[in-house]
């Protein structure tokens, strides 16, 4: 077992140093440093060894020349891909190196070996990689996507926090359901039937009446038997809900939010986006306001493109892609037939067969990334809707109460984090957008 | 149904104004404003009416004098507690008013009535209040606790984000378990048995090997049949995990984190803490470093206080309270007998019967708020521990892989958000620390 913190003996000197992160090296040119990390690559010319080291904060090239190389050869021969090592040496500026720095090393210690690391430079099948997801996340591309995810989470929260929204956590274990009962995961709650939340919205409406503007950011669950590149059974949602907010203001919050996140990530995550190979041109165009088309107008556009739908039919992925192609930035699809949407959506005052609902479609075929609506605030209207949808007042009495006691116009929306990330990162399949994704066929690792 | 946005007719003028938030009023003294909100109190002297209005951003007193009062009497007579109203009037500076401002109103419109609002100024039983949690959260004390919760969430994330940690989301639906199988919520995952996560730790260890320093902040679940003031079956945890971090450095991260959050909240949330009536003196003392005592030393202190435990027995709530009373700030309890702790904890190099684990006990009887440890990084040691605990290699093979491929010393900890909030807010029972708490006997609303 390796002793840690490390003691290095170099010649007759015993040195003990604080380890430094790779991201700190640029503040220490020409200095002697100790760096811990994992080996991404190791190659040897026979006279000189090159390692690329990663530690989560960055990557750096390590160069070991003669005579140190010969002295360290016993260790160097064991240093394979993903071995963990401690390196001692001097930081040198070198414009040819990635990051402009390298370490000229005269000490290396093997912390943990890595024999027969399963993920090599050759290409592997998706099932193999997903079975090794606990290791696959170490690869530069997967790690970059996870860092992008963290940046989107941070930027999203910062947007709402800085605009007076209060973060709140609706319950995950619920007795009721918002989006339809066929896709619920059931659990036994001390003998009572319960379900994993598909959306915190109903609870967030109660919270908006208490706190004004609120948002949730947590996991939601859908037991959908869909095996597509857009579906996860566990995914995270950002769900803002605003009192005294109507349909048009709701759309403005959405487009401002998307603009802030996309432009913020473009500024902050250049290295990650470059590593993934994302084309930045379409992202730079994501500036509010976004175009708005009604469901009725959408049917016309689709018909012109040979994708006719009957009035009242819902759009599928090919329709969303075709519509998005008609615009240079995300597009709102509004005023759906009420029959396509949830019971709680406010009718259009000009045509009560339409719902004041909107989906935001991402460009480049990434489909719906936001769904939102104004909510019904009239007690009698909501009550009759609930009766028509077969929702009993015992379970939903508390939700009706929000319309009995100081009801106000209010609106909200839900953003799927993984779809938003898939689009921003430009990855084909949502399974790469989370650390350990859960799909119809995957519960492990 | 009320028309919205509102049109006010005052005399012969029809006015339509942008509504302003209460928090914005101080930038608009002597100006004419429109404010929407809910009525906290309404009293009338017969000649003058006083309303206190809340909108989530703040509270403001509204004064309606003659002759406006007589003109508006038909509306004013319907304005009960929690009615939603739109107020038009002029902002006046008044040092006697809370916030130093009031609105002299000449217009009021009832948006949503509130007849027989169930929560009055008289005291109610806990079950009644919890049955009306969707309304109870509107009360100033409950809303202040929820705002404190949001501030703690924001400060916690800011601490880790600004120290190079990457936010990551371990899965909620898991095939395996970290903390013992008797307290798991089971779910049917498309025909496979699965469980709700009790901790993301094992997955976070994999993520730390990919990203260096990571943290999760999400819901965790324990089907504990405990009905105490400290137990929820659904609660949120902050779980940092650091590669190249050992026991002592782990304690330093913990005390720096707690200091940053407590001092940050003290600075930012003075109004909320005052409203709740929190004694700030003990919070001001929460400065790192925190004292550390071993399990062995704790037994001596407890014995002196008449709370003797046999060596190897676990501490209960009374023991934690007694220990905390011996110190003026949070105290680390370290070096537990390994038999009391989880399989993955690194043994003390000086006494392998002890675990390099620590609990952080909050002052004032709030008990454990953090549990953490160094993790075993040696492959053979972890493998033999797993065998002894009956954990099969098929399920945990991926976790062992972390020790096969580039293992490194690493540590982490878990902070229970609701217990942290209960302590900082000084609330007696964790049921007040979340929007819709889930306990052994409560799944509704």
mmCIF file of C-alpha atoms in Angstrom, chain A residues 1-5 21 36-38 54-57 82-85 111-118 132 134-135 137-138 143 146-147 149-150 153-154 157 161 166-175 185-190 192-194 196 203 206-213 217-219 221-225 233-234 236 243-246 346 377-378 381 394-395 397-399 401-402 404-409 417 435-436 438-445, chain B residues 1-5 21 36-38 54-57 82-85 111-118 132 134-135 137-138 143 146-147 149-150 153-154 157 161 166-175 185-190 192-194 196 203 206-213 217-219 221-225 233-234 236 243-246 346 377-378 381 394-395 397-399 401-402 404-409 417 435-436 438-445:
data_model
loop_
_atom_site.group_PDB
_atom_site.id
_atom_site.type_symbol
_atom_site.label_atom_id
_atom_site.label_comp_id
_atom_site.label_asym_id
_atom_site.label_seq_id
_atom_site.Cartn_x
_atom_site.Cartn_y
_atom_site.Cartn_z
ATOM 1 C CA UNK A 1 0.000 0.000 0.000
ATOM 2 C CA UNK A 2 1.321 3.403 -0.976
ATOM 3 C CA UNK A 3 2.176 5.813 1.813
ATOM 4 C CA UNK A 4 0.537 9.187 1.412
ATOM 5 C CA UNK A 5 1.331 12.122 1.619
ATOM 6 C CA UNK A 21 -3.383 21.158 -8.900
ATOM 7 C CA UNK A 36 -0.829 14.104 -8.461
ATOM 8 C CA UNK A 37 -2.970 12.713 -11.224
ATOM 9 C CA UNK A 38 -3.864 9.984 -13.659
ATOM 10 C CA UNK A 54 -4.924 14.773 -15.786
ATOM 11 C CA UNK A 55 -6.207 15.576 -12.292
ATOM 12 C CA UNK A 56 -9.718 16.928 -12.896
ATOM 13 C CA UNK A 57 -8.541 20.530 -12.826
ATOM 14 C CA UNK A 82 -5.052 5.517 -16.009
ATOM 15 C CA UNK A 83 -2.322 4.671 -13.515
ATOM 16 C CA UNK A 84 -2.263 7.218 -10.703
ATOM 17 C CA UNK A 85 1.093 8.851 -10.137
ATOM 18 C CA UNK A 111 0.333 5.434 -6.491
ATOM 19 C CA UNK A 112 -2.027 2.964 -8.122
ATOM 20 C CA UNK A 113 -1.290 0.718 -11.061
ATOM 21 C CA UNK A 114 -3.703 0.204 -13.929
ATOM 22 C CA UNK A 115 -3.134 -3.130 -15.567
ATOM 23 C CA UNK A 116 -5.360 -4.046 -18.494
ATOM 24 C CA UNK A 117 -7.428 -0.873 -18.335
ATOM 25 C CA UNK A 118 -10.480 -1.865 -20.364
ATOM 26 C CA UNK A 132 -17.962 0.593 -17.910
ATOM 27 C CA UNK A 134 -17.722 4.282 -13.978
ATOM 28 C CA UNK A 135 -14.469 4.332 -15.990
ATOM 29 C CA UNK A 137 -16.452 9.127 -17.461
ATOM 30 C CA UNK A 138 -12.667 9.533 -17.103
ATOM 31 C CA UNK A 143 -15.516 14.426 -18.554
ATOM 32 C CA UNK A 146 -20.019 16.442 -17.337
ATOM 33 C CA UNK A 147 -18.194 19.739 -16.767
ATOM 34 C CA UNK A 149 -23.467 19.944 -17.317
ATOM 35 C CA UNK A 150 -22.137 21.477 -14.098
ATOM 36 C CA UNK A 153 -26.572 23.904 -13.641
ATOM 37 C CA UNK A 154 -24.593 26.782 -12.142
ATOM 38 C CA UNK A 157 -29.384 28.683 -10.818
ATOM 39 C CA UNK A 161 -31.283 33.477 -8.062
ATOM 40 C CA UNK A 166 -36.527 31.447 -4.469
ATOM 41 C CA UNK A 167 -35.168 27.910 -4.915
ATOM 42 C CA UNK A 168 -37.579 25.346 -3.466
ATOM 43 C CA UNK A 169 -37.773 21.568 -3.421
ATOM 44 C CA UNK A 170 -41.131 19.990 -4.139
ATOM 45 C CA UNK A 171 -41.474 16.417 -2.853
ATOM 46 C CA UNK A 172 -40.167 13.483 -4.905
ATOM 47 C CA UNK A 173 -42.447 10.910 -3.257
ATOM 48 C CA UNK A 174 -46.004 11.943 -4.029
ATOM 49 C CA UNK A 175 -49.500 10.531 -3.667
ATOM 50 C CA UNK A 185 -42.827 4.474 -11.002
ATOM 51 C CA UNK A 186 -44.767 3.126 -8.011
ATOM 52 C CA UNK A 187 -43.303 2.697 -4.545
ATOM 53 C CA UNK A 188 -44.622 1.204 -1.330
ATOM 54 C CA UNK A 189 -44.581 4.046 1.215
ATOM 55 C CA UNK A 190 -44.937 2.316 4.578
ATOM 56 C CA UNK A 192 -49.462 3.325 1.228
ATOM 57 C CA UNK A 193 -49.256 3.539 -2.574
ATOM 58 C CA UNK A 194 -47.001 6.365 -3.733
ATOM 59 C CA UNK A 196 -42.010 9.129 -7.944
ATOM 60 C CA UNK A 203 -46.474 21.965 -5.534
ATOM 61 C CA UNK A 206 -48.524 26.480 -3.962
ATOM 62 C CA UNK A 207 -44.993 27.762 -3.344
ATOM 63 C CA UNK A 208 -45.415 30.637 -5.823
ATOM 64 C CA UNK A 209 -48.453 31.795 -3.812
ATOM 65 C CA UNK A 210 -46.190 31.855 -0.720
ATOM 66 C CA UNK A 211 -42.948 33.193 -2.187
ATOM 67 C CA UNK A 212 -43.888 34.986 -5.427
ATOM 68 C CA UNK A 213 -41.358 33.587 -7.889
ATOM 69 C CA UNK A 217 -34.181 21.990 -9.798
ATOM 70 C CA UNK A 218 -34.319 18.313 -9.058
ATOM 71 C CA UNK A 219 -34.770 14.818 -10.458
ATOM 72 C CA UNK A 221 -39.012 10.247 -13.226
ATOM 73 C CA UNK A 222 -40.938 8.783 -16.147
ATOM 74 C CA UNK A 223 -41.418 5.058 -16.598
ATOM 75 C CA UNK A 224 -41.657 5.504 -20.340
ATOM 76 C CA UNK A 225 -41.150 2.418 -22.419
ATOM 77 C CA UNK A 233 -36.360 7.364 -17.088
ATOM 78 C CA UNK A 234 -34.607 9.606 -14.559
ATOM 79 C CA UNK A 236 -33.383 16.583 -13.935
ATOM 80 C CA UNK A 243 -47.283 34.420 -9.486
ATOM 81 C CA UNK A 244 -48.773 37.424 -11.299
ATOM 82 C CA UNK A 245 -47.293 36.227 -14.582
ATOM 83 C CA UNK A 246 -49.242 35.568 -17.760
ATOM 84 C CA UNK A 346 -55.449 28.320 -19.063
ATOM 85 C CA UNK A 377 -56.654 30.491 -11.873
ATOM 86 C CA UNK A 378 -60.447 30.396 -11.781
ATOM 87 C CA UNK A 381 -63.090 26.319 -14.322
ATOM 88 C CA UNK A 394 -59.869 14.300 -2.131
ATOM 89 C CA UNK A 395 -56.404 13.967 -3.664
ATOM 90 C CA UNK A 397 -58.391 19.391 -2.861
ATOM 91 C CA UNK A 398 -55.241 21.176 -1.744
ATOM 92 C CA UNK A 399 -54.521 22.189 -5.351
ATOM 93 C CA UNK A 401 -57.475 25.521 -2.452
ATOM 94 C CA UNK A 402 -54.917 27.655 -4.297
ATOM 95 C CA UNK A 404 -60.148 29.381 -3.260
ATOM 96 C CA UNK A 405 -57.804 31.565 -1.237
ATOM 97 C CA UNK A 406 -56.369 34.569 -3.035
ATOM 98 C CA UNK A 407 -56.045 33.122 -6.530
ATOM 99 C CA UNK A 408 -53.833 35.032 -8.959
ATOM 100 C CA UNK A 409 -52.817 34.612 -12.592
ATOM 101 C CA UNK A 417 -31.566 19.522 -18.190
ATOM 102 C CA UNK A 435 -23.025 10.485 -14.929
ATOM 103 C CA UNK A 436 -24.978 7.221 -14.636
ATOM 104 C CA UNK A 438 -31.072 5.327 -16.384
ATOM 105 C CA UNK A 439 -32.931 4.044 -19.419
ATOM 106 C CA UNK A 440 -35.478 1.346 -20.199
ATOM 107 C CA UNK A 441 -32.707 -1.229 -20.442
ATOM 108 C CA UNK A 442 -30.090 0.175 -18.096
ATOM 109 C CA UNK A 443 -30.079 0.288 -14.304
ATOM 110 C CA UNK A 444 -26.403 -0.519 -13.842
ATOM 111 C CA UNK A 445 -23.764 0.486 -12.782
ATOM 112 C CA UNK B 1 -63.242 36.060 -13.514
ATOM 113 C CA UNK B 2 -60.881 38.946 -12.954
ATOM 114 C CA UNK B 3 -59.390 40.589 -16.012
ATOM 115 C CA UNK B 4 -55.626 40.831 -15.868
ATOM 116 C CA UNK B 5 -53.492 42.959 -16.399
ATOM 117 C CA UNK B 21 -42.651 44.320 -6.692
ATOM 118 C CA UNK B 36 -50.057 43.090 -6.552
ATOM 119 C CA UNK B 37 -50.031 40.832 -3.518
ATOM 120 C CA UNK B 38 -51.816 38.958 -0.778
ATOM 121 C CA UNK B 54 -47.016 40.562 0.889
ATOM 122 C CA UNK B 55 -45.901 39.508 -2.584
ATOM 123 C CA UNK B 56 -42.962 37.184 -1.895
ATOM 124 C CA UNK B 57 -40.405 39.946 -2.421
ATOM 125 C CA UNK B 82 -54.947 36.003 2.083
ATOM 126 C CA UNK B 83 -57.199 37.705 -0.451
ATOM 127 C CA UNK B 84 -55.182 38.709 -3.519
ATOM 128 C CA UNK B 85 -55.457 42.363 -4.446
ATOM 129 C CA UNK B 111 -58.283 39.676 -7.674
ATOM 130 C CA UNK B 112 -59.146 36.577 -5.668
ATOM 131 C CA UNK B 113 -61.289 36.436 -2.553
ATOM 132 C CA UNK B 114 -60.374 34.378 0.504
ATOM 133 C CA UNK B 115 -63.453 33.426 2.437
ATOM 134 C CA UNK B 116 -62.954 31.351 5.586
ATOM 135 C CA UNK B 117 -59.189 31.072 5.207
ATOM 136 C CA UNK B 118 -58.449 28.144 7.511
ATOM 137 C CA UNK B 132 -52.777 22.604 5.270
ATOM 138 C CA UNK B 134 -49.930 24.196 0.956
ATOM 139 C CA UNK B 135 -51.359 27.258 2.753
ATOM 140 C CA UNK B 137 -46.134 27.996 3.842
ATOM 141 C CA UNK B 138 -47.662 31.444 3.208
ATOM 142 C CA UNK B 143 -41.913 31.498 4.315
ATOM 143 C CA UNK B 146 -38.016 28.433 3.169
ATOM 144 C CA UNK B 147 -36.081 31.548 2.149
ATOM 145 C CA UNK B 149 -33.293 27.126 2.996
ATOM 146 C CA UNK B 150 -32.800 28.699 -0.437
ATOM 147 C CA UNK B 153 -28.550 25.961 -0.871
ATOM 148 C CA UNK B 154 -27.111 28.918 -2.776
ATOM 149 C CA UNK B 157 -23.193 25.530 -3.998
ATOM 150 C CA UNK B 161 -18.271 25.909 -7.126
ATOM 151 C CA UNK B 166 -17.663 20.002 -10.159
ATOM 152 C CA UNK B 167 -21.380 19.512 -9.428
ATOM 153 C CA UNK B 168 -22.523 16.032 -10.454
ATOM 154 C CA UNK B 169 -25.712 14.029 -10.099
ATOM 155 C CA UNK B 170 -25.376 10.418 -9.009
ATOM 156 C CA UNK B 171 -28.389 8.257 -9.887
ATOM 157 C CA UNK B 172 -31.463 8.186 -7.629
ATOM 158 C CA UNK B 173 -32.674 4.797 -8.863
ATOM 159 C CA UNK B 174 -29.992 2.280 -7.980
ATOM 160 C CA UNK B 175 -29.518 -1.470 -7.996
ATOM 161 C CA UNK B 185 -37.608 2.157 -0.470
ATOM 162 C CA UNK B 186 -38.007 -0.491 -3.176
ATOM 163 C CA UNK B 187 -39.299 0.199 -6.671
ATOM 164 C CA UNK B 188 -40.150 -1.993 -9.617
ATOM 165 C CA UNK B 189 -37.855 -0.842 -12.453
ATOM 166 C CA UNK B 190 -39.382 -2.338 -15.600
ATOM 167 C CA UNK B 192 -36.074 -5.429 -12.093
ATOM 168 C CA UNK B 193 -35.772 -4.749 -8.358
ATOM 169 C CA UNK B 194 -34.349 -1.307 -7.625
ATOM 170 C CA UNK B 196 -34.151 4.801 -4.057
ATOM 171 C CA UNK B 203 -20.964 6.872 -7.511
ATOM 172 C CA UNK B 206 -16.135 7.121 -9.404
ATOM 173 C CA UNK B 207 -16.797 10.741 -10.373
ATOM 174 C CA UNK B 208 -13.939 12.021 -8.181
ATOM 175 C CA UNK B 209 -11.557 9.744 -10.124
ATOM 176 C CA UNK B 210 -12.791 11.414 -13.334
ATOM 177 C CA UNK B 211 -13.131 15.032 -12.217
ATOM 178 C CA UNK B 212 -10.934 15.419 -9.122
ATOM 179 C CA UNK B 213 -13.235 17.188 -6.690
ATOM 180 C CA UNK B 217 -26.717 18.026 -4.029
ATOM 181 C CA UNK B 218 -29.886 16.049 -4.359
ATOM 182 C CA UNK B 219 -32.612 14.105 -2.587
ATOM 183 C CA UNK B 221 -34.319 8.501 0.894
ATOM 184 C CA UNK B 222 -34.472 6.412 4.063
ATOM 185 C CA UNK B 223 -37.453 4.237 4.948
ATOM 186 C CA UNK B 224 -36.696 4.647 8.631
ATOM 187 C CA UNK B 225 -39.495 3.800 10.994
ATOM 188 C CA UNK B 233 -37.907 9.807 4.876
ATOM 189 C CA UNK B 234 -36.971 12.159 2.016
ATOM 190 C CA UNK B 236 -31.546 16.534 0.596
ATOM 191 C CA UNK B 243 -9.509 12.610 -4.829
ATOM 192 C CA UNK B 244 -6.053 12.977 -3.255
ATOM 193 C CA UNK B 245 -7.620 14.005 0.048
ATOM 194 C CA UNK B 246 -7.046 12.326 3.375
ATOM 195 C CA UNK B 346 -10.222 3.561 5.814
ATOM 196 C CA UNK B 377 -8.197 2.827 -1.477
ATOM 197 C CA UNK B 378 -6.402 -0.516 -1.319
ATOM 198 C CA UNK B 381 -8.483 -4.535 1.774
ATOM 199 C CA UNK B 394 -21.226 -8.833 -9.247
ATOM 200 C CA UNK B 395 -23.134 -5.815 -7.913
ATOM 201 C CA UNK B 397 -17.506 -4.996 -9.143
ATOM 202 C CA UNK B 398 -17.580 -1.519 -10.649
ATOM 203 C CA UNK B 399 -16.831 -0.026 -7.211
ATOM 204 C CA UNK B 401 -12.660 -1.273 -10.270
ATOM 205 C CA UNK B 402 -11.947 2.171 -8.810
ATOM 206 C CA UNK B 404 -7.938 -1.618 -9.711
ATOM 207 C CA UNK B 405 -7.313 1.243 -12.090
ATOM 208 C CA UNK B 406 -5.312 4.133 -10.688
ATOM 209 C CA UNK B 407 -6.519 4.069 -7.097
ATOM 210 C CA UNK B 408 -5.802 7.159 -5.013
ATOM 211 C CA UNK B 409 -6.437 8.223 -1.421
ATOM 212 C CA UNK B 417 -29.626 19.980 4.409
ATOM 213 C CA UNK B 435 -41.869 22.692 1.589
ATOM 214 C CA UNK B 436 -43.760 19.390 1.745
ATOM 215 C CA UNK B 438 -42.316 13.331 4.062
ATOM 216 C CA UNK B 439 -42.314 11.420 7.332
ATOM 217 C CA UNK B 440 -43.355 7.982 8.534
ATOM 218 C CA UNK B 441 -46.942 9.167 8.872
ATOM 219 C CA UNK B 442 -47.147 11.867 6.231
ATOM 220 C CA UNK B 443 -47.288 11.540 2.460
ATOM 221 C CA UNK B 444 -49.844 14.321 1.851
ATOM 222 C CA UNK B 445 -50.342 16.984 0.569
#
